Coordinates of C-alpha atoms in Angstrom, one line a residue:
M336 CA -0.1 -0.1 -0.1
K337 CA 2.9 2.4 0.7
N338 CA 4.4 2.0 -2.5
I339 CA 1.2 2.6 -4.4
K340 CA 1.1 6.2 -2.2
Y341 CA 4.7 6.5 -3.7
F342 CA 4.2 5.7 -7.2
A343 CA 1.1 8.1 -7.2
A344 CA 3.0 10.9 -6.0
V345 CA 6.0 10.5 -8.4
A346 CA 3.6 10.0 -11.1
T347 CA 1.6 13.3 -10.3
L348 CA 4.8 15.2 -10.1
A349 CA 6.4 13.9 -13.4
M350 CA 3.0 15.1 -15.2
T351 CA 3.5 18.7 -13.6
S352 CA 4.6 21.1 -16.2
F353 CA 7.8 22.8 -14.4
A354 CA 8.5 25.0 -17.8
T355 CA 8.1 28.8 -17.9
F356 CA 5.4 30.6 -19.6
A357 CA 6.7 31.8 -23.0
A358 CA 5.4 35.4 -24.1
E359 CA 2.5 35.0 -26.2
P360 CA 1.4 37.0 -29.1
V361 CA -1.6 39.1 -28.5
N362 CA -3.4 41.5 -31.0
L363 CA -4.7 45.1 -31.0
Q364 CA -7.6 45.1 -28.4
Q365 CA -5.8 42.7 -26.1
A366 CA -2.7 45.0 -26.2
Q367 CA -4.8 48.2 -24.9
K368 CA -5.3 46.2 -21.4
L369 CA -1.6 45.8 -21.0
T370 CA 1.3 47.7 -20.1
E371 CA 3.9 48.4 -22.9
V372 CA 7.4 48.1 -21.6
G373 CA 9.7 48.2 -25.0
V374 CA 10.2 47.1 -28.3
V375 CA 12.3 44.2 -29.4
S376 CA 13.7 43.6 -33.0
A377 CA 15.1 40.8 -34.7
G378 CA 16.6 39.7 -38.2
Q379 CA 18.2 37.0 -40.5
A380 CA 15.0 35.1 -40.4
T381 CA 14.3 33.1 -43.4
T382 CA 10.5 32.3 -42.8
L383 CA 7.8 34.2 -40.9
S384 CA 7.6 31.3 -38.6
S385 CA 11.2 31.9 -37.7
L386 CA 10.8 35.5 -37.5
E387 CA 8.0 35.4 -35.0
A388 CA 10.2 32.7 -33.0
K389 CA 12.8 34.9 -32.6
L390 CA 10.7 38.0 -31.7
A391 CA 9.1 35.8 -28.9
A392 CA 12.5 34.6 -27.6
K393 CA 13.5 38.5 -27.3
A394 CA 10.5 39.3 -25.8
E395 CA 10.8 36.6 -22.9
A396 CA 14.1 37.4 -22.5
Q397 CA 13.1 41.0 -21.6
G398 CA 10.8 39.7 -19.1
A399 CA 7.5 40.2 -21.4
S400 CA 4.4 38.2 -21.0
S401 CA 3.3 39.4 -24.3
Y402 CA 4.1 41.0 -27.5
R403 CA 2.5 42.3 -30.6
I404 CA 4.7 42.3 -34.0
I405 CA 4.2 45.7 -35.5
S406 CA 6.3 45.2 -38.7
A407 CA 7.9 42.5 -40.7
G408 CA 9.5 42.8 -43.9
G409 CA 12.5 41.9 -46.4
N410 CA 13.4 40.0 -49.5
N411 CA 15.7 37.1 -49.1
L412 CA 16.2 37.5 -45.1
L413 CA 13.1 39.0 -43.1
H414 CA 13.4 41.5 -40.0
G415 CA 11.1 42.8 -37.7
N416 CA 9.9 44.6 -34.7
A417 CA 7.5 43.8 -32.0
V418 CA 6.1 45.9 -28.9
I419 CA 6.6 44.1 -25.6
Y420 CA 3.9 43.8 -22.8
K421 CA 4.1 42.9 -19.3

């Protein structure tokens, strides 16, 4: 019986997520309810997905909970800017 309790406790802990929360993208309406804390920029991205991932990583590194991409462009390599929020 004691082993079953230990197994249940270990299983519960193993299923618990210990990951930190990543910065989440928001739209303009959602952003109006948040506090703007700065702007981040990223470049040298080959796809829009990789550009968004770079901007999200930079927002998270700055301690932001959310970000909103305000510009993106480029020909072969993309660059962009995002406003970050707490």
